Short mmCIF file of C-alpha atoms in Angstrom, two decimals:
data_model
loop_
_atom_site.label_atom_id
_atom_site.label_comp_id
_atom_site.label_asym_id
_atom_site.label_seq_id
_atom_site.Cartn_x
_atom_site.Cartn_y
_atom_site.Cartn_z
CA UNK A 17 0.18 43.88 -2.94
CA UNK A 18 2.96 45.22 -0.70
CA UNK A 19 5.70 47.70 -1.65
CA UNK A 20 9.16 48.01 -0.09
CA UNK A 21 11.71 50.52 -1.46
CA UNK A 22 15.47 49.77 -1.50
CA UNK A 23 18.52 51.98 -2.18
CA UNK A 24 21.39 50.79 -4.36
CA UNK A 25 23.64 51.94 -7.19
CA UNK A 26 22.13 51.46 -10.64
CA UNK A 27 23.87 50.82 -13.93
CA UNK A 28 22.00 52.82 -16.58
CA UNK A 29 22.73 53.14 -20.30
CA UNK A 30 21.23 56.37 -21.76
CA UNK A 31 20.68 56.09 -25.53
CA UNK A 32 20.61 58.92 -28.07
CA UNK A 33 19.56 56.59 -30.86
CA UNK A 34 16.05 55.55 -29.92
CA UNK A 35 15.01 53.81 -33.11
CA UNK A 36 14.27 50.62 -31.13
CA UNK A 37 12.01 52.54 -28.72
CA UNK A 38 14.41 52.18 -25.77
CA UNK A 39 15.71 55.32 -24.09
CA UNK A 40 17.83 53.60 -21.43
CA UNK A 41 18.91 50.27 -20.04
CA UNK A 42 19.75 49.56 -16.41
CA UNK A 43 21.08 46.92 -14.07
CA UNK A 44 20.97 46.69 -10.29
CA UNK A 45 19.96 44.81 -7.16
CA UNK A 46 16.19 44.98 -6.82
CA UNK A 47 15.88 43.03 -3.53
CA UNK A 48 18.65 42.44 -0.96
CA UNK A 49 18.66 39.06 0.79
CA UNK A 50 19.20 38.71 4.52
CA UNK A 51 19.26 42.44 5.23
CA UNK A 52 16.51 43.54 7.65
CA UNK A 53 14.84 46.91 7.43
CA UNK A 54 12.14 48.52 9.51
CA UNK A 55 8.87 49.22 7.74
CA UNK A 56 6.00 50.78 9.70
CA UNK A 57 7.38 49.49 13.01
CA UNK A 58 7.99 45.93 11.77
CA UNK A 59 11.42 44.53 10.91
CA UNK A 60 11.14 42.92 7.50
CA UNK A 61 13.63 40.97 5.36
CA UNK A 62 13.79 38.48 2.50
CA UNK A 63 15.39 35.06 2.74
CA UNK A 64 17.89 34.00 0.11
CA UNK A 65 16.30 32.84 -3.19
CA UNK A 66 12.86 33.93 -1.99
CA UNK A 67 12.04 35.13 -5.57
CA UNK A 68 11.96 32.91 -8.67
CA UNK A 69 13.91 34.76 -11.42
CA UNK A 70 11.89 33.08 -14.17
CA UNK A 71 8.76 34.72 -12.78
CA UNK A 72 10.45 38.14 -12.52
CA UNK A 73 11.38 38.41 -16.22
CA UNK A 74 8.75 40.40 -18.13
CA UNK A 75 7.40 42.25 -15.09
CA UNK A 76 6.91 46.06 -15.38
CA UNK A 77 9.57 48.62 -14.51
CA UNK A 78 7.65 51.69 -13.32
CA UNK A 79 8.20 55.43 -12.87
CA UNK A 80 5.58 55.30 -10.18
CA UNK A 81 4.01 52.07 -8.98
CA UNK A 82 1.01 52.65 -11.19
CA UNK A 83 2.84 54.13 -14.23
CA UNK A 84 4.96 51.56 -16.13
CA UNK A 85 7.86 53.04 -18.12
CA UNK A 86 9.69 49.88 -19.08
CA UNK A 87 10.11 46.12 -18.63
CA UNK A 88 12.44 43.73 -16.80
CA UNK A 89 14.43 41.73 -19.38
CA UNK A 90 16.50 39.45 -17.14
CA UNK A 91 16.81 38.44 -13.48
CA UNK A 92 19.24 36.38 -11.43
CA UNK A 93 19.56 35.30 -7.82
CA UNK A 94 22.93 36.11 -6.26
CA UNK A 95 24.00 35.38 -2.66
CA UNK A 96 23.28 38.97 -1.65
CA UNK A 97 20.04 39.57 -3.52
CA UNK A 98 17.87 39.53 -6.65
CA UNK A 99 19.47 41.40 -9.58
CA UNK A 100 17.53 42.64 -12.60
CA UNK A 101 18.27 44.00 -16.10
CA UNK A 102 15.62 46.47 -17.26
CA UNK A 103 14.78 48.72 -20.22
CA UNK A 104 13.17 52.18 -20.06
CA UNK A 105 10.99 52.90 -23.06
CA UNK A 106 11.01 56.12 -25.08
CA UNK A 107 8.02 57.88 -23.53
CA UNK A 108 7.71 61.24 -21.83
CA UNK A 109 7.72 59.59 -18.43
CA UNK A 110 10.48 57.23 -19.54
CA UNK A 111 12.70 60.12 -20.60
CA UNK A 112 12.01 61.94 -17.29
CA UNK A 113 12.87 58.78 -15.34
CA UNK A 114 16.11 58.31 -17.32
CA UNK A 115 17.05 61.95 -16.61
CA UNK A 116 16.47 61.46 -12.87
CA UNK A 117 18.57 58.28 -12.90
CA UNK A 118 21.38 59.97 -14.78
CA UNK A 119 21.30 63.00 -12.50
CA UNK A 120 21.32 60.86 -9.33
CA UNK A 121 18.00 62.22 -8.06
CA UNK A 122 16.52 58.75 -8.03
CA UNK A 123 18.92 56.16 -6.61
CA UNK A 124 16.68 53.43 -5.20
CA UNK A 125 14.22 50.79 -6.24
CA UNK A 126 10.84 49.86 -4.76
CA UNK A 127 9.40 46.39 -5.31
CA UNK A 128 5.77 45.51 -5.36
CA UNK A 129 5.33 41.89 -4.23
CA UNK A 130 2.85 39.37 -2.85
CA UNK A 131 4.14 37.23 0.06
CA UNK A 132 3.60 33.49 -0.38
CA UNK A 133 5.36 32.03 2.65
CA UNK A 134 6.49 34.11 5.63
CA UNK A 135 7.63 33.47 9.20
CA UNK A 136 6.99 35.78 12.14
CA UNK A 137 9.05 35.81 15.29
CA UNK A 138 7.32 34.95 18.56
CA UNK A 139 6.83 38.59 19.53
CA UNK A 140 5.31 39.44 16.14
CA UNK A 141 7.87 42.25 15.67
CA UNK A 142 9.86 40.77 12.77
CA UNK A 143 8.93 38.84 9.65
CA UNK A 144 11.05 36.95 7.11
CA UNK A 145 9.60 36.26 3.67
CA UNK A 146 10.81 32.87 2.45
CA UNK A 147 8.77 32.87 -0.77
CA UNK A 148 7.30 35.84 -2.61
CA UNK A 149 5.98 36.78 -6.05
CA UNK A 150 7.36 39.96 -7.63
CA UNK A 151 4.69 42.09 -9.28
CA UNK A 152 6.68 45.18 -10.42
CA UNK A 153 9.80 47.29 -9.71
CA UNK A 154 9.70 51.09 -9.49
CA UNK A 155 12.22 53.90 -9.05
CA UNK A 156 12.31 55.65 -5.69
CA UNK A 157 14.38 58.33 -3.99
CA UNK A 158 13.58 57.16 -0.42
CA UNK A 159 14.34 53.44 -0.24
CA UNK A 160 13.80 51.28 2.81
CA UNK A 161 16.86 49.14 2.06
CA UNK A 162 19.85 51.46 1.50
CA UNK A 163 21.72 48.75 -0.43
CA UNK A 164 19.16 48.07 -3.12
CA UNK A 165 18.93 49.99 -6.38
CA UNK A 166 20.55 50.72 -9.75
CA UNK A 167 24.29 50.15 -9.61
CA UNK A 168 25.85 52.19 -12.46
CA UNK A 169 24.70 54.53 -15.24
CA UNK A 170 26.13 53.81 -18.68
CA UNK A 171 25.79 56.30 -21.54
CA UNK A 172 26.38 56.08 -25.30
CA UNK A 173 26.00 58.64 -28.08
CA UNK A 174 25.27 56.24 -30.91
CA UNK A 175 24.24 52.68 -31.32
CA UNK A 176 27.83 51.71 -32.14
CA UNK A 177 29.53 53.73 -29.41
CA UNK A 178 31.16 51.63 -26.68
CA UNK A 179 29.35 51.42 -23.37
CA UNK A 180 31.16 53.32 -20.66
CA UNK A 181 30.28 52.47 -17.04
CA UNK A 182 30.47 55.37 -14.66
CA UNK A 183 29.44 55.62 -11.07
CA UNK A 184 26.33 57.71 -10.67
CA UNK A 185 27.11 60.89 -8.77
CA UNK A 186 24.60 63.34 -7.51
CA UNK A 187 24.84 66.53 -9.61
CA UNK A 188 23.36 69.88 -9.08
CA UNK A 189 20.54 70.64 -11.48
CA UNK A 190 20.91 74.23 -12.51
CA UNK A 191 17.60 74.43 -14.18
CA UNK A 192 15.11 75.88 -11.68
CA UNK A 193 12.17 74.35 -13.43
CA UNK A 194 13.78 70.91 -13.27
CA UNK A 195 14.51 71.39 -9.59
CA UNK A 196 10.93 72.32 -8.89
CA UNK A 197 9.69 69.31 -10.83
CA UNK A 198 12.06 67.02 -8.94
CA UNK A 199 10.98 68.47 -5.58
CA UNK A 200 7.33 68.00 -6.50
CA UNK A 201 8.07 64.44 -7.63
CA UNK A 202 9.77 63.66 -4.34
CA UNK A 203 6.84 65.00 -2.37
CA UNK A 204 4.45 62.91 -4.40
CA UNK A 205 6.55 59.76 -3.97
CA UNK A 206 6.81 60.39 -0.22
CA UNK A 207 3.04 60.73 0.01
CA UNK A 208 2.54 57.48 -1.90
CA UNK A 209 5.07 55.64 0.24
CA UNK A 210 3.46 56.84 3.45
CA UNK A 211 0.27 55.16 2.27
CA UNK A 212 1.86 52.02 0.85
CA UNK A 213 4.27 51.25 3.67
CA UNK A 214 1.75 51.28 6.46
CA UNK A 215 1.69 48.03 8.42
CA UNK A 216 -0.93 45.51 7.51
CA UNK A 217 -3.80 45.56 10.01
CA UNK A 218 -3.34 42.94 12.72
CA UNK A 219 -6.43 40.99 13.72
CA UNK A 220 -7.18 41.37 17.44
CA UNK A 221 -7.18 37.55 17.81
CA UNK A 222 -3.82 37.10 16.06
CA UNK A 223 -1.98 36.74 19.38
CA UNK A 224 -3.77 33.46 20.07
CA UNK A 225 -2.21 30.29 18.65
CA UNK A 226 -5.54 28.53 18.15
CA UNK A 227 -9.24 28.79 18.87
CA UNK A 228 -8.70 26.58 21.92
CA UNK A 229 -6.10 29.07 23.22
CA UNK A 230 -8.63 31.89 22.76
CA UNK A 231 -11.37 29.90 24.54
CA UNK A 232 -9.07 29.36 27.53
CA UNK A 233 -8.38 33.10 27.67
CA UNK A 234 -12.10 33.83 27.65
CA UNK A 235 -12.75 31.21 30.31
CA UNK A 236 -10.04 32.60 32.57
CA UNK A 237 -11.46 36.12 32.24
CA UNK A 238 -8.43 37.60 30.47
CA UNK A 239 -10.66 38.91 27.69
CA UNK A 240 -14.28 38.85 26.60
CA UNK A 241 -16.64 39.24 29.52
CA UNK A 242 -19.79 39.40 27.41
CA UNK A 243 -22.33 36.58 27.38
CA UNK A 244 -22.64 34.53 24.20
CA UNK A 245 -25.94 33.55 22.67
CA UNK A 246 -26.61 29.93 23.55
CA UNK A 247 -27.61 27.59 20.74
CA UNK A 248 -29.31 24.36 21.80
CA UNK A 249 -30.82 21.38 20.02
CA UNK A 250 -34.17 23.13 20.26
CA UNK A 251 -32.82 25.67 17.76
CA UNK A 252 -32.11 22.96 15.16
CA UNK A 253 -35.03 20.51 15.18
CA UNK A 254 -34.58 19.83 11.47
CA UNK A 255 -31.05 18.56 12.04
CA UNK A 256 -31.69 16.20 14.95
CA UNK A 257 -33.04 12.85 13.75
CA UNK A 258 -34.39 10.36 16.30
CA UNK A 259 -32.00 7.69 17.50
CA UNK A 260 -33.11 4.13 16.79
CA UNK A 261 -31.25 1.19 18.26
CA UNK A 262 -30.66 -1.49 15.65
CA UNK A 263 -31.23 -4.45 17.94
CA UNK A 264 -34.85 -5.50 18.43
CA UNK A 265 -35.38 -6.18 22.10
CA UNK A 266 -37.52 -9.03 23.41
CA UNK A 267 -36.89 -11.42 20.52
CA UNK A 268 -36.09 -14.50 22.60
CA UNK A 269 -34.03 -17.23 21.05
CA UNK A 270 -33.77 -19.93 23.69
CA UNK A 271 -33.21 -22.60 21.11
CA UNK A 272 -34.62 -26.02 22.03
CA UNK A 273 -32.61 -27.07 25.10
CA UNK A 274 -34.76 -30.08 25.96
CA UNK A 275 -34.69 -31.55 22.43
CA UNK A 276 -30.99 -30.72 22.07
CA UNK A 277 -30.18 -32.59 25.31
CA UNK A 278 -30.98 -35.93 23.65
CA UNK A 279 -28.96 -35.13 20.53
CA UNK A 280 -31.55 -33.09 18.63
CA UNK A 281 -34.40 -34.22 16.38
CA UNK A 282 -34.46 -37.43 14.36
CA UNK A 283 -35.19 -36.93 10.66
CA UNK A 284 -38.77 -37.92 9.78
CA UNK A 285 -38.61 -37.06 6.08
CA UNK A 286 -40.71 -39.27 3.80
CA UNK A 287 -44.30 -39.81 2.72
CA UNK A 288 -47.36 -39.99 4.91
CA UNK A 289 -48.08 -38.55 8.34
CA UNK A 290 -47.48 -41.72 10.37
CA UNK A 291 -44.08 -42.76 11.66
CA UNK A 292 -43.39 -46.33 12.76
CA UNK A 293 -40.45 -47.92 14.57
CA UNK A 294 -39.65 -51.44 15.78
CA UNK A 295 -38.90 -52.11 19.44
CA UNK A 296 -38.38 -55.03 21.85
CA UNK A 297 -39.68 -55.24 25.42
CA UNK A 298 -38.77 -58.84 26.31
CA UNK A 299 -36.70 -59.99 29.26
CA UNK A 300 -33.16 -60.58 28.11
CA UNK A 301 -32.40 -62.75 31.13
CA UNK A 302 -35.18 -65.19 30.09
CA UNK A 303 -33.89 -65.91 26.61
CA UNK A 304 -30.64 -67.72 27.22
CA UNK A 305 -30.41 -70.51 29.84
CA UNK A 306 -28.03 -73.30 30.83
CA UNK A 307 -28.49 -76.60 28.92
CA UNK A 308 -29.53 -79.25 31.45
CA UNK A 309 -27.46 -82.10 29.99
CA UNK A 310 -25.72 -82.88 26.83
CA UNK A 311 -28.27 -83.65 24.17
CA UNK A 312 -31.10 -82.01 26.04
CA UNK A 313 -33.22 -79.39 24.36
CA UNK A 314 -31.95 -75.86 24.86
CA UNK A 315 -34.12 -73.06 26.15
CA UNK A 316 -36.48 -71.56 23.59
CA UNK A 317 -38.78 -68.53 23.98
CA UNK A 318 -40.72 -66.22 21.69
CA UNK A 319 -38.84 -63.03 20.76
CA UNK A 320 -41.43 -60.48 19.75
CA UNK A 321 -40.39 -57.35 17.80
CA UNK A 322 -43.19 -54.87 18.34
CA UNK A 323 -44.19 -51.85 16.29
CA UNK A 324 -44.31 -48.38 17.72
CA UNK A 325 -46.28 -45.73 15.87
CA UNK A 326 -46.92 -41.99 16.14
CA UNK A 327 -48.76 -39.51 13.98
CA UNK A 328 -46.92 -36.38 12.88
CA UNK A 329 -48.47 -33.09 13.92
CA UNK A 330 -48.12 -29.91 11.88
CA UNK A 331 -46.65 -26.92 13.68
CA UNK A 332 -47.10 -23.73 11.65
CA UNK A 333 -47.76 -20.00 11.62
CA UNK A 334 -48.07 -17.36 8.90
CA UNK A 335 -48.54 -13.65 8.20
CA UNK A 336 -49.23 -11.43 5.21
CA UNK A 337 -46.90 -8.45 4.94
CA UNK A 338 -47.55 -5.52 2.65
CA UNK A 339 -44.85 -4.42 0.23
CA UNK A 340 -44.71 -1.14 2.11
CA UNK A 341 -43.68 -2.82 5.36
CA UNK A 342 -41.31 -5.11 3.45
CA UNK A 343 -39.56 -2.37 1.49
CA UNK A 344 -39.83 0.75 3.67
CA UNK A 345 -38.73 -0.39 7.13
CA UNK A 346 -35.27 -0.12 8.65
CA UNK A 347 -34.25 -2.25 10.49
CA UNK A 348 -35.97 -4.74 8.24
CA UNK A 349 -39.37 -5.83 9.51
CA UNK A 350 -39.10 -8.99 7.43
CA UNK A 351 -35.88 -9.98 9.16
CA UNK A 352 -37.39 -9.38 12.60
CA UNK A 353 -40.59 -11.18 11.62
CA UNK A 354 -38.73 -14.28 10.45
CA UNK A 355 -36.52 -14.36 13.53
CA UNK A 356 -39.59 -14.17 15.77
CA UNK A 357 -41.33 -16.91 13.77
CA UNK A 358 -38.34 -19.24 14.02
CA UNK A 359 -38.01 -18.54 17.75
CA UNK A 360 -41.72 -19.26 18.25
CA UNK A 361 -41.44 -22.53 16.33
CA UNK A 362 -38.52 -23.62 18.49
CA UNK A 363 -40.26 -22.70 21.74
CA UNK A 364 -43.51 -24.44 20.85
CA UNK A 365 -41.88 -27.66 19.65
CA UNK A 366 -39.62 -27.79 22.72
CA UNK A 367 -42.72 -27.39 24.91
CA UNK A 368 -44.41 -30.21 22.96
CA UNK A 369 -41.43 -32.47 23.64
CA UNK A 370 -41.57 -31.63 27.38
CA UNK A 371 -45.28 -32.52 27.37
CA UNK A 372 -44.39 -35.83 25.73
CA UNK A 373 -41.85 -36.52 28.48
CA UNK A 374 -44.48 -35.77 31.11
CA UNK A 375 -47.13 -37.97 29.46
CA UNK A 376 -44.91 -41.03 28.85
CA UNK A 377 -42.72 -41.25 31.96
CA UNK A 378 -42.68 -44.24 34.27
CA UNK A 379 -43.43 -43.63 37.93
CA UNK A 380 -40.06 -44.17 39.42
CA UNK A 381 -38.51 -42.44 42.40
CA UNK A 382 -40.33 -40.88 45.35
CA UNK A 383 -38.80 -37.64 46.58
CA UNK A 384 -39.59 -35.27 49.46
CA UNK A 385 -38.90 -31.88 47.87
CA UNK A 386 -39.84 -29.69 50.82
CA UNK A 387 -37.78 -31.78 53.23
CA UNK A 388 -34.63 -31.57 51.09
CA UNK A 389 -32.64 -28.77 52.71
CA UNK A 390 -29.20 -29.38 51.23
CA UNK A 391 -29.86 -31.21 47.90
CA UNK A 392 -28.65 -34.59 49.13
CA UNK A 393 -32.09 -36.22 48.73
CA UNK A 394 -32.35 -34.90 45.16
CA UNK A 395 -28.90 -36.24 44.29
CA UNK A 396 -29.86 -39.64 45.72
CA UNK A 397 -33.08 -39.69 43.67
CA UNK A 398 -31.25 -38.78 40.45
CA UNK A 399 -28.71 -41.55 40.97
CA UNK A 400 -31.46 -44.10 41.54
CA UNK A 401 -33.33 -42.94 38.43
CA UNK A 402 -30.14 -43.12 36.34
CA UNK A 403 -29.73 -46.78 37.37
CA UNK A 404 -33.33 -47.48 36.25
CA UNK A 405 -32.70 -45.79 32.87
CA UNK A 406 -29.62 -47.92 32.24
CA UNK A 407 -31.51 -51.04 33.25
CA UNK A 408 -34.39 -50.29 30.84
CA UNK A 409 -32.39 -49.17 27.80
CA UNK A 410 -29.01 -50.81 28.23
CA UNK A 411 -27.41 -47.36 27.92
CA UNK A 412 -26.47 -44.83 30.60
CA UNK A 413 -28.67 -41.87 31.40
CA UNK A 414 -27.88 -38.71 29.46
CA UNK A 415 -29.91 -35.87 30.99
CA UNK A 416 -31.99 -34.72 33.93
CA UNK A 417 -34.98 -32.53 33.07
CA UNK A 418 -35.98 -30.48 36.14
CA UNK A 419 -38.89 -28.19 36.96
CA UNK A 420 -38.35 -24.50 37.60
CA UNK A 421 -38.87 -25.05 41.36
CA UNK A 422 -35.91 -27.44 41.50
CA UNK A 423 -33.69 -25.22 39.37
CA UNK A 424 -34.40 -22.19 41.53
CA UNK A 425 -33.52 -24.06 44.73
CA UNK A 426 -30.05 -25.13 43.60
CA UNK A 427 -28.41 -22.00 44.91
CA UNK A 428 -29.50 -22.79 48.50
CA UNK A 429 -28.36 -26.43 48.54
CA UNK A 430 -25.01 -27.11 50.18
CA UNK A 431 -24.43 -30.14 47.98
CA UNK A 432 -24.39 -27.88 44.90
CA UNK A 433 -21.49 -25.47 44.47
CA UNK A 434 -20.92 -22.59 42.09
CA UNK A 435 -18.67 -23.52 39.20
CA UNK A 436 -16.92 -20.13 39.46
CA UNK A 437 -14.45 -21.80 41.82
CA UNK A 438 -12.68 -25.19 41.77
CA UNK A 439 -15.01 -27.76 43.31
CA UNK A 440 -14.57 -31.32 44.52
CA UNK A 441 -16.49 -33.87 46.54
CA UNK A 442 -19.84 -32.33 45.61
CA UNK A 443 -22.87 -33.92 43.97
CA UNK A 444 -23.62 -31.00 41.64
CA UNK A 445 -22.43 -27.66 40.31
CA UNK A 446 -24.08 -24.65 38.68
CA UNK A 447 -22.91 -21.59 36.75
CA UNK A 448 -25.05 -18.48 36.91
CA UNK A 449 -23.15 -16.91 33.98
CA UNK A 450 -24.38 -19.57 31.54
CA UNK A 451 -27.42 -20.98 33.33
CA UNK A 452 -25.91 -24.47 33.17
CA UNK A 453 -25.91 -27.00 36.00
CA UNK A 454 -24.99 -30.64 36.50
CA UNK A 455 -25.92 -33.31 39.01
CA UNK A 456 -23.88 -36.48 39.35
CA UNK A 457 -22.18 -35.52 36.09
CA UNK A 458 -25.49 -35.33 34.17
CA UNK A 459 -26.60 -32.03 32.60
CA UNK A 460 -29.51 -30.49 34.47
CA UNK A 461 -31.88 -28.88 31.94
CA UNK A 462 -34.74 -26.54 32.81
CA UNK A 463 -38.08 -27.93 31.60
CA UNK A 464 -40.35 -24.88 31.76
CA UNK A 465 -43.44 -26.85 30.73
CA UNK A 466 -43.32 -29.20 33.74
CA UNK A 467 -46.16 -28.81 36.24
CA UNK A 468 -45.81 -25.79 38.49
CA UNK A 469 -47.25 -27.64 41.53
CA UNK A 470 -43.97 -29.57 41.78
CA UNK A 471 -45.78 -32.92 41.83
CA UNK A 472 -43.20 -34.15 39.34
CA UNK A 473 -39.83 -32.62 40.12
CA UNK A 474 -37.62 -34.16 37.43
CA UNK A 475 -37.28 -36.81 34.71
CA UNK A 476 -34.09 -38.79 33.98
CA UNK A 477 -33.76 -40.42 30.53
CA UNK A 478 -31.66 -40.83 27.38
CA UNK A 479 -32.12 -40.81 23.60
CA UNK A 480 -32.68 -44.58 23.53
CA UNK A 481 -35.87 -44.12 25.57
CA UNK A 482 -37.44 -41.14 23.84
CA UNK A 483 -36.91 -39.04 20.71
CA UNK A 484 -38.29 -36.11 18.75
CA UNK A 485 -39.15 -36.99 15.14
CA UNK A 486 -39.26 -33.99 12.82
CA UNK A 487 -39.41 -32.96 9.17
CA UNK A 488 -38.74 -29.22 9.08
CA UNK A 489 -38.96 -26.43 9.84
CA UNK A 490 -39.41 -24.75 6.46
CA UNK A 491 -40.21 -21.21 5.35
CA UNK A 492 -42.75 -20.54 2.59
CA UNK A 493 -43.57 -17.30 0.75
CA UNK A 494 -46.19 -16.31 -1.79
CA UNK A 495 -46.73 -12.94 -3.48
CA UNK A 496 -50.27 -11.58 -3.50
CA UNK A 497 -50.08 -9.03 -6.32
CA UNK A 498 -53.67 -7.84 -5.99
CA UNK A 499 -53.06 -6.66 -2.45
CA UNK A 500 -49.40 -5.67 -2.88
CA UNK A 501 -48.45 -8.14 -0.21
CA UNK A 502 -46.47 -11.28 0.44
CA UNK A 503 -47.42 -14.23 2.64
CA UNK A 504 -44.73 -15.62 4.94
CA UNK A 505 -45.20 -18.95 6.72
CA UNK A 506 -43.15 -21.34 8.80
CA UNK A 507 -44.13 -24.97 9.20
CA UNK A 508 -42.84 -28.39 10.15
CA UNK A 509 -44.07 -31.93 10.90
CA UNK A 510 -43.05 -33.44 14.23
CA UNK A 511 -44.04 -35.81 17.03
CA UNK A 512 -42.68 -37.27 20.28
CA UNK A 513 -41.55 -40.90 19.96
CA UNK A 514 -41.52 -42.75 23.32
CA UNK A 515 -39.40 -45.75 22.33
CA UNK A 516 -39.00 -47.32 25.78
CA UNK A 517 -41.18 -45.75 28.44
CA UNK A 518 -39.41 -47.66 31.21
CA UNK A 519 -36.35 -45.61 30.40
CA UNK A 520 -38.22 -42.34 31.04
CA UNK A 521 -37.93 -42.31 34.81
CA UNK A 522 -39.79 -39.68 36.81
CA UNK A 523 -38.78 -38.28 40.20
CA UNK A 524 -42.01 -37.49 42.07
CA UNK A 525 -42.47 -35.11 44.95
CA UNK A 526 -44.05 -37.11 47.77
CA UNK A 527 -44.09 -34.39 50.41
CA UNK A 528 -45.97 -35.70 53.49
#
């Protein structure tokens, strides 16, 4: 709590009839607004309406700050300050205080308050309180504000006598004892004020606007030259958890590029493990002929519809996972396990399809791989194979499956250009960003399962010549309560279906 004394004229009513316990009533300005005063080297003032009158009513009126002698009965905010009406109770100290007021020995008021909102100037030499809470008001003979205090003393002889306002004038007190008491009282009040009006201690860091401002001052050497104790992560091992990346590296998901290049798998759902399909291998040019003469017998040949057959193979894998690994891993082991299983199924079945291409192709185009320095020989071989595919199936070629040796050599062939730039008048393009390439407009797909000795460089075909029949894949689970585990499996039924082998045209490396 802070105390600031003010000087003003007080209006005081001294009562002879004290049956209601009141010895005097007073009125005056307790706090001036907008009038600065210097307290302990700091200029201090109150802004207008900085006190709430409703919170002032009922606060103590004191002879000394710690000795209440009365109560504040009313309070109002005026343009020039906070005015109060107070009563002094009929006690020994109350009667002494009323005598001092009447005699003019005590002309000021001192307020005890708690600042709520205040504003300092930039130099920290002046402060304005914009909101404050009044705690008590006391008499004083040495006010800080010379304009604050009790305005007028009013006196009456009986309860019914009219109130007469008279300006308080300082009178000589003839009684020596009273003078001594007043002198002692003044000394005591001065001693109390010297303690109460000392400036609040200022923190040595108060001149800095923020911690960042202080840090800059330390860094520049303006203050603080001592070394600080360094705290490192080694000092807090219990607060530094390990960092785990959420993505599981090495889980390859290549898909099934070779199967997808012919439109994906053909549904083989049904009963049994054998798949059959009808096909025709006859010569279309031998069926229809010109009639020799009118009435002659037309050409007639056998048209045989043959049956192709293949037995479905089962592709599967499984694992038993404990409930602990299922429930207590993060990222989820189950999720990673299933992703790996699906990726493995796709890789294995795509390799099986490539093996079926290799086993069922028709020896078609000879090609000198080592002698092809610019890709022109490869482009010529692909075009020739595409013609053979269309001849055998009646449909244009759809894809070129190439070995890794061919795919790796594309970048050195002049006839193949990067698709990063506009290209024209070239036989093929490639895009290193996506791994895609084309030759003569056909997609060039990497067949990783083709022989590494480059004896068969590529195969040209379409979906009319070969297919991948499949029922699956499916995921299966089964709880094993006795072992607190769960079995996870992936499985599917599939097989290569070489419909027309003449339409699976190989490009063979015939290096001399």
